[in-house]
Amino acid sequence: MTLRLGDLAPDFRQQSTIGELNFHQWKGDSWAVLFSHPADYTPVCTTELGATAKLQQEFARRNVKVLALSVDPVEAHHGWIADINDTQQTQVNFPIVADADRKVSEAYDLIHPNASSTHTVRSLFIIDPAHKVRLIITYPASTGRNFAEILRVIDSLQLTDHHSVATPANWQQGEEVVIVPSLQDEALIREKFPQGYRAVRPYLRLTPQPV
């Protein structure tokens, strides 16, 4: 199965470090970040889980729940968490799914045979309150994830879901945004964007970020 943007994120029931976890039920109407790891006690993933734990307040402020996944058993996860807490000076406070039967890995297309026939690739999914997949990033084993970018994308998705805008390259919170080309009614534009806009080109109209 190939998972694409806009698809319904597959539901699953699997053991985790907080007990049996039913994904859609656990997630509720929150946003979610689901990210996979090839195995426990891997060095790059150890730093990633530590970084995620340190950002829990940032995720919570955005109504985002975080869920990690590895094919190793729950007992190994608990030992790994102890290592993460010690080496990264943090406290892992989100669940890690134990996907020993590869059920979740198969549903989310995490086994790439040309990379490994047994270990999952390091994919990350942002899933919205309607359980729709909004972002997929797959990283090579040698490169750690950029969590500032993940938060930036969440900010963009949440902003653009509520306003008729898109975010330009390298956009950060508080910077100008793009009025979507489909919005052409000038009266409606003035209503939606009372601060006005500047037209670099007819199709490229920049306006202060809506609040």
PDB file of C-alpha atoms in Angstrom:
ATOM      1  CA  MET A   1       0.000   0.000   0.000  1.00  0.00           C
ATOM      2  CA  THR A   2       1.273   3.463  -0.895  1.00  0.00           C
ATOM      3  CA  LEU A   3       0.109   6.241   1.415  1.00  0.00           C
ATOM      4  CA  ARG A   4      -0.377   9.645  -0.206  1.00  0.00           C
ATOM      5  CA  LEU A   5      -1.186  13.158   0.941  1.00  0.00           C
ATOM      6  CA  GLY A   6      -4.891  13.536   1.633  1.00  0.00           C
ATOM      7  CA  ASP A   7      -5.369   9.833   2.388  1.00  0.00           C
ATOM      8  CA  LEU A   8      -7.011   8.725   5.603  1.00  0.00           C
ATOM      9  CA  ALA A   9      -4.243   7.722   7.996  1.00  0.00           C
ATOM     10  CA  PRO A  10      -4.707   3.984   8.680  1.00  0.00           C
ATOM     11  CA  ASP A  11      -6.071   3.206  12.108  1.00  0.00           C
ATOM     12  CA  PHE A  12      -4.387   0.480  14.158  1.00  0.00           C
ATOM     13  CA  ARG A  13      -4.428  -1.211  17.536  1.00  0.00           C
ATOM     14  CA  GLN A  14      -0.952  -2.083  18.792  1.00  0.00           C
ATOM     15  CA  GLN A  15       1.036  -2.456  21.995  1.00  0.00           C
ATOM     16  CA  SER A  16       3.010   0.578  23.116  1.00  0.00           C
ATOM     17  CA  THR A  17       4.896   1.961  26.093  1.00  0.00           C
ATOM     18  CA  ILE A  18       1.563   3.153  27.546  1.00  0.00           C
ATOM     19  CA  GLY A  19      -0.219  -0.170  26.948  1.00  0.00           C
ATOM     20  CA  GLU A  20      -2.501  -1.128  24.076  1.00  0.00           C
ATOM     21  CA  LEU A  21      -2.990   1.902  21.857  1.00  0.00           C
ATOM     22  CA  ASN A  22      -5.848   2.438  19.402  1.00  0.00           C
ATOM     23  CA  PHE A  23      -4.442   5.139  17.163  1.00  0.00           C
ATOM     24  CA  HIS A  24      -7.525   7.101  16.067  1.00  0.00           C
ATOM     25  CA  GLN A  25      -9.067   6.847  19.526  1.00  0.00           C
ATOM     26  CA  TRP A  26      -5.835   7.937  21.230  1.00  0.00           C
ATOM     27  CA  LYS A  27      -5.387  10.787  18.760  1.00  0.00           C
ATOM     28  CA  GLY A  28      -8.951  12.058  19.034  1.00  0.00           C
ATOM     29  CA  ASP A  29      -9.484  15.426  17.357  1.00  0.00           C
ATOM     30  CA  SER A  30      -5.872  16.507  17.803  1.00  0.00           C
ATOM     31  CA  TRP A  31      -3.194  16.819  15.156  1.00  0.00           C
ATOM     32  CA  ALA A  32      -0.566  14.082  15.318  1.00  0.00           C
ATOM     33  CA  VAL A  33       3.031  13.442  14.353  1.00  0.00           C
ATOM     34  CA  LEU A  34       3.785   9.754  13.757  1.00  0.00           C
ATOM     35  CA  PHE A  35       7.432   8.944  13.098  1.00  0.00           C
ATOM     36  CA  SER A  36       9.205   5.644  12.629  1.00  0.00           C
ATOM     37  CA  HIS A  37      12.605   4.295  13.654  1.00  0.00           C
ATOM     38  CA  PRO A  38      14.430   1.275  12.205  1.00  0.00           C
ATOM     39  CA  ALA A  39      15.310  -0.170  15.614  1.00  0.00           C
ATOM     40  CA  ASP A  40      15.802   0.713  19.267  1.00  0.00           C
ATOM     41  CA  TYR A  41      19.192   1.871  20.539  1.00  0.00           C
ATOM     42  CA  THR A  42      20.093   3.519  17.229  1.00  0.00           C
ATOM     43  CA  PRO A  43      22.202   6.657  17.723  1.00  0.00           C
ATOM     44  CA  VAL A  44      20.496   9.141  15.394  1.00  0.00           C
ATOM     45  CA  CYS A  45      17.023   8.118  16.576  1.00  0.00           C
ATOM     46  CA  THR A  46      18.127   8.448  20.198  1.00  0.00           C
ATOM     47  CA  THR A  47      18.887  12.127  19.568  1.00  0.00           C
ATOM     48  CA  GLU A  48      15.606  12.568  17.687  1.00  0.00           C
ATOM     49  CA  LEU A  49      13.460  11.171  20.475  1.00  0.00           C
ATOM     50  CA  GLY A  50      15.329  13.367  22.940  1.00  0.00           C
ATOM     51  CA  ALA A  51      14.728  16.430  20.776  1.00  0.00           C
ATOM     52  CA  THR A  52      11.042  15.542  20.503  1.00  0.00           C
ATOM     53  CA  ALA A  53      10.702  15.212  24.274  1.00  0.00           C
ATOM     54  CA  LYS A  54      12.254  18.655  24.759  1.00  0.00           C
ATOM     55  CA  LEU A  55       9.685  20.120  22.346  1.00  0.00           C
ATOM     56  CA  GLN A  56       6.612  18.640  24.007  1.00  0.00           C
ATOM     57  CA  GLN A  57       5.354  22.049  25.163  1.00  0.00           C
ATOM     58  CA  GLU A  58       5.659  23.348  21.593  1.00  0.00           C
ATOM     59  CA  PHE A  59       3.698  20.392  20.235  1.00  0.00           C
ATOM     60  CA  ALA A  60       1.063  20.710  22.977  1.00  0.00           C
ATOM     61  CA  ARG A  61       0.639  24.429  22.239  1.00  0.00           C
ATOM     62  CA  ARG A  62      -0.256  23.454  18.665  1.00  0.00           C
ATOM     63  CA  ASN A  63      -2.661  20.688  19.790  1.00  0.00           C
ATOM     64  CA  VAL A  64      -0.311  18.016  18.417  1.00  0.00           C
ATOM     65  CA  LYS A  65       0.177  14.539  19.875  1.00  0.00           C
ATOM     66  CA  VAL A  66       3.430  12.721  19.108  1.00  0.00           C
ATOM     67  CA  LEU A  67       3.760   8.982  18.534  1.00  0.00           C
ATOM     68  CA  ALA A  68       6.971   7.116  17.706  1.00  0.00           C
ATOM     69  CA  LEU A  69       7.243   3.604  16.281  1.00  0.00           C
ATOM     70  CA  SER A  70       9.859   0.870  16.174  1.00  0.00           C
ATOM     71  CA  VAL A  71       9.630  -2.830  15.326  1.00  0.00           C
ATOM     72  CA  ASP A  72      11.289  -3.815  18.615  1.00  0.00           C
ATOM     73  CA  PRO A  73       9.211  -5.052  21.594  1.00  0.00           C
ATOM     74  CA  VAL A  74       7.843  -2.863  24.403  1.00  0.00           C
ATOM     75  CA  GLU A  75      10.448  -4.138  26.881  1.00  0.00           C
ATOM     76  CA  ALA A  76      13.233  -2.895  24.628  1.00  0.00           C
ATOM     77  CA  HIS A  77      11.436   0.435  24.234  1.00  0.00           C
ATOM     78  CA  HIS A  78      11.429   0.992  27.988  1.00  0.00           C
ATOM     79  CA  GLY A  79      15.150   0.295  28.207  1.00  0.00           C
ATOM     80  CA  TRP A  80      15.785   2.620  25.277  1.00  0.00           C
ATOM     81  CA  ILE A  81      13.737   5.373  26.910  1.00  0.00           C
ATOM     82  CA  ALA A  82      15.950   5.149  29.985  1.00  0.00           C
ATOM     83  CA  ASP A  83      18.977   5.621  27.742  1.00  0.00           C
ATOM     84  CA  ILE A  84      17.356   8.546  25.931  1.00  0.00           C
ATOM     85  CA  ASN A  85      16.454  10.265  29.177  1.00  0.00           C
ATOM     86  CA  ASP A  86      20.007   9.822  30.463  1.00  0.00           C
ATOM     87  CA  THR A  87      21.979  10.741  27.357  1.00  0.00           C
ATOM     88  CA  GLN A  88      19.717  13.561  26.129  1.00  0.00           C
ATOM     89  CA  GLN A  89      18.947  15.055  29.570  1.00  0.00           C
ATOM     90  CA  THR A  90      15.179  14.903  29.126  1.00  0.00           C
ATOM     91  CA  GLN A  91      12.116  12.804  29.902  1.00  0.00           C
ATOM     92  CA  VAL A  92      10.392  10.981  27.039  1.00  0.00           C
ATOM     93  CA  ASN A  93       6.722  11.692  27.684  1.00  0.00           C
ATOM     94  CA  PHE A  94       5.030  10.315  24.571  1.00  0.00           C
ATOM     95  CA  PRO A  95       4.274   6.717  23.518  1.00  0.00           C
ATOM     96  CA  ILE A  96       6.441   4.460  21.386  1.00  0.00           C
ATOM     97  CA  VAL A  97       4.544   1.770  19.472  1.00  0.00           C
ATOM     98  CA  ALA A  98       5.957  -1.773  19.394  1.00  0.00           C
ATOM     99  CA  ASP A  99       5.345  -2.964  15.843  1.00  0.00           C
ATOM    100  CA  ALA A 100       6.819  -6.448  16.097  1.00  0.00           C
ATOM    101  CA  ASP A 101       4.383  -7.933  13.570  1.00  0.00           C
ATOM    102  CA  ARG A 102       5.033  -5.054  11.121  1.00  0.00           C
ATOM    103  CA  LYS A 103       1.289  -4.379  10.908  1.00  0.00           C
ATOM    104  CA  VAL A 104       1.661  -0.612  11.222  1.00  0.00           C
ATOM    105  CA  SER A 105       4.820  -0.585   9.105  1.00  0.00           C
ATOM    106  CA  GLU A 106       2.979  -2.247   6.246  1.00  0.00           C
ATOM    107  CA  ALA A 107      -0.070   0.011   6.553  1.00  0.00           C
ATOM    108  CA  TYR A 108       2.151   3.109   6.426  1.00  0.00           C
ATOM    109  CA  ASP A 109       4.526   1.744   3.736  1.00  0.00           C
ATOM    110  CA  LEU A 110       7.563   1.868   6.023  1.00  0.00           C
ATOM    111  CA  ILE A 111       9.342  -1.230   4.727  1.00  0.00           C
ATOM    112  CA  HIS A 112      11.365  -0.262   1.650  1.00  0.00           C
ATOM    113  CA  PRO A 113      13.001  -3.498   0.417  1.00  0.00           C
ATOM    114  CA  ASN A 114      15.861  -1.738  -1.342  1.00  0.00           C
ATOM    115  CA  ALA A 115      16.803  -0.088   1.957  1.00  0.00           C
ATOM    116  CA  SER A 116      16.071  -3.033   4.290  1.00  0.00           C
ATOM    117  CA  SER A 117      13.772  -6.027   4.142  1.00  0.00           C
ATOM    118  CA  THR A 118      13.207  -6.003   7.912  1.00  0.00           C
ATOM    119  CA  HIS A 119      13.788  -2.508   9.348  1.00  0.00           C
ATOM    120  CA  THR A 120      11.482   0.423   8.794  1.00  0.00           C
ATOM    121  CA  VAL A 121      12.656   3.534   6.999  1.00  0.00           C
ATOM    122  CA  ARG A 122      12.628   6.792   8.949  1.00  0.00           C
ATOM    123  CA  SER A 123       9.378   8.354   7.764  1.00  0.00           C
ATOM    124  CA  LEU A 124       7.388  11.078   9.463  1.00  0.00           C
ATOM    125  CA  PHE A 125       3.702  11.852   8.992  1.00  0.00           C
ATOM    126  CA  ILE A 126       1.719  14.914  10.032  1.00  0.00           C
ATOM    127  CA  ILE A 127      -1.941  13.938  10.430  1.00  0.00           C
ATOM    128  CA  ASP A 128      -4.756  16.449  10.908  1.00  0.00           C
ATOM    129  CA  PRO A 129      -7.804  16.311  13.231  1.00  0.00           C
ATOM    130  CA  ALA A 130      -9.825  14.560  10.508  1.00  0.00           C
ATOM    131  CA  HIS A 131      -7.149  11.798  10.397  1.00  0.00           C
ATOM    132  CA  LYS A 132      -5.963  12.939   6.955  1.00  0.00           C
ATOM    133  CA  VAL A 133      -2.269  12.685   6.033  1.00  0.00           C
ATOM    134  CA  ARG A 134      -0.974  16.214   5.426  1.00  0.00           C
ATOM    135  CA  LEU A 135       2.801  15.701   5.173  1.00  0.00           C
ATOM    136  CA  ILE A 136       5.145  12.771   4.550  1.00  0.00           C
ATOM    137  CA  ILE A 137       8.923  13.046   4.860  1.00  0.00           C
ATOM    138  CA  THR A 138      11.272  10.068   4.589  1.00  0.00           C
ATOM    139  CA  TYR A 139      14.828  10.550   5.827  1.00  0.00           C
ATOM    140  CA  PRO A 140      17.924   8.464   5.128  1.00  0.00           C
ATOM    141  CA  ALA A 141      19.397   6.612   8.085  1.00  0.00           C
ATOM    142  CA  SER A 142      22.388   8.942   8.185  1.00  0.00           C
ATOM    143  CA  THR A 143      20.467  12.212   8.576  1.00  0.00           C
ATOM    144  CA  GLY A 144      18.594  13.326  11.685  1.00  0.00           C
ATOM    145  CA  ARG A 145      15.229  15.002  11.325  1.00  0.00           C
ATOM    146  CA  ASN A 146      14.874  18.789  11.524  1.00  0.00           C
ATOM    147  CA  PHE A 147      12.211  19.347  14.182  1.00  0.00           C
ATOM    148  CA  ALA A 148      12.182  23.113  13.689  1.00  0.00           C
ATOM    149  CA  GLU A 149      11.013  22.385  10.132  1.00  0.00           C
ATOM    150  CA  ILE A 150       8.342  19.993  11.390  1.00  0.00           C
ATOM    151  CA  LEU A 151       6.961  22.675  13.727  1.00  0.00           C
ATOM    152  CA  ARG A 152       7.140  25.203  10.871  1.00  0.00           C
ATOM    153  CA  VAL A 153       5.058  22.947   8.617  1.00  0.00           C
ATOM    154  CA  ILE A 154       2.485  22.408  11.372  1.00  0.00           C
ATOM    155  CA  ASP A 155       2.238  26.190  11.812  1.00  0.00           C
ATOM    156  CA  SER A 156       1.774  26.603   8.054  1.00  0.00           C
ATOM    157  CA  LEU A 157      -0.866  23.880   7.806  1.00  0.00           C
ATOM    158  CA  GLN A 158      -2.849  25.237  10.736  1.00  0.00           C
ATOM    159  CA  LEU A 159      -2.668  28.793   9.393  1.00  0.00           C
ATOM    160  CA  THR A 160      -3.590  27.920   5.811  1.00  0.00           C
ATOM    161  CA  ASP A 161      -6.472  25.692   6.925  1.00  0.00           C
ATOM    162  CA  HIS A 162      -8.168  28.738   8.440  1.00  0.00           C
ATOM    163  CA  HIS A 163      -7.237  31.505   5.994  1.00  0.00           C
ATOM    164  CA  SER A 164      -7.139  31.802   2.188  1.00  0.00           C
ATOM    165  CA  VAL A 165      -3.346  31.894   2.118  1.00  0.00           C
ATOM    166  CA  ALA A 166      -0.273  29.819   1.391  1.00  0.00           C
ATOM    167  CA  THR A 167       3.173  30.231   2.937  1.00  0.00           C
ATOM    168  CA  PRO A 168       6.198  31.082   0.769  1.00  0.00           C
ATOM    169  CA  ALA A 169       9.659  29.541   0.789  1.00  0.00           C
ATOM    170  CA  ASN A 170      11.396  29.641   4.177  1.00  0.00           C
ATOM    171  CA  TRP A 171       8.335  31.225   5.801  1.00  0.00           C
ATOM    172  CA  GLN A 172       8.413  31.684   9.565  1.00  0.00           C
ATOM    173  CA  GLN A 173       5.673  32.700  12.010  1.00  0.00           C
ATOM    174  CA  GLY A 174       4.832  36.391  11.685  1.00  0.00           C
ATOM    175  CA  GLU A 175       6.149  36.832   8.141  1.00  0.00           C
ATOM    176  CA  GLU A 176       4.165  37.716   5.031  1.00  0.00           C
ATOM    177  CA  VAL A 177       1.996  35.083   3.399  1.00  0.00           C
ATOM    178  CA  VAL A 178       0.628  34.592  -0.110  1.00  0.00           C
ATOM    179  CA  ILE A 179      -3.025  35.165  -0.982  1.00  0.00           C
ATOM    180  CA  VAL A 180      -4.192  32.066  -2.860  1.00  0.00           C
ATOM    181  CA  PRO A 181      -4.675  32.661  -6.627  1.00  0.00           C
ATOM    182  CA  SER A 182      -8.256  31.352  -6.523  1.00  0.00           C
ATOM    183  CA  LEU A 183      -9.319  34.354  -4.421  1.00  0.00           C
ATOM    184  CA  GLN A 184     -10.053  37.135  -6.925  1.00  0.00           C
ATOM    185  CA  ASP A 185     -13.009  39.076  -5.480  1.00  0.00           C
ATOM    186  CA  GLU A 186     -11.508  42.403  -4.347  1.00  0.00           C
ATOM    187  CA  ALA A 187     -14.292  43.091  -1.842  1.00  0.00           C
ATOM    188  CA  LEU A 188     -13.728  39.699  -0.236  1.00  0.00           C
ATOM    189  CA  ILE A 189      -9.952  40.243  -0.264  1.00  0.00           C
ATOM    190  CA  ARG A 190     -10.398  43.572   1.580  1.00  0.00           C
ATOM    191  CA  GLU A 191     -12.650  41.834   4.093  1.00  0.00           C
ATOM    192  CA  LYS A 192     -10.246  38.943   4.680  1.00  0.00           C
ATOM    193  CA  PHE A 193      -7.063  41.038   4.600  1.00  0.00           C
ATOM    194  CA  PRO A 194      -7.832  44.487   6.062  1.00  0.00           C
ATOM    195  CA  GLN A 195      -4.114  45.286   6.239  1.00  0.00           C
ATOM    196  CA  GLY A 196      -3.994  45.208   2.456  1.00  0.00           C
ATOM    197  CA  TYR A 197      -1.556  43.430   0.167  1.00  0.00           C
ATOM    198  CA  ARG A 198       1.176  44.078  -2.335  1.00  0.00           C
ATOM    199  CA  ALA A 199       1.050  42.485  -5.776  1.00  0.00           C
ATOM    200  CA  VAL A 200       4.534  41.502  -6.956  1.00  0.00           C
ATOM    201  CA  ARG A 201       2.780  39.889  -9.915  1.00  0.00           C
ATOM    202  CA  PRO A 202      -0.965  39.411 -10.455  1.00  0.00           C
ATOM    203  CA  TYR A 203      -0.557  35.816  -9.250  1.00  0.00           C
ATOM    204  CA  LEU A 204       1.868  36.677  -6.412  1.00  0.00           C
ATOM    205  CA  ARG A 205       0.123  38.795  -3.795  1.00  0.00           C
ATOM    206  CA  LEU A 206       1.759  39.137  -0.380  1.00  0.00           C
ATOM    207  CA  THR A 207      -0.042  40.204   2.777  1.00  0.00           C
ATOM    208  CA  PRO A 208       0.772  40.323   6.508  1.00  0.00           C
ATOM    209  CA  GLN A 209       0.066  37.062   8.297  1.00  0.00           C
ATOM    210  CA  PRO A 210      -3.580  36.927   9.438  1.00  0.00           C
ATOM    211  CA  VAL A 211      -4.217  36.552  13.154  1.00  0.00           C
TER     212      VAL A 211
END
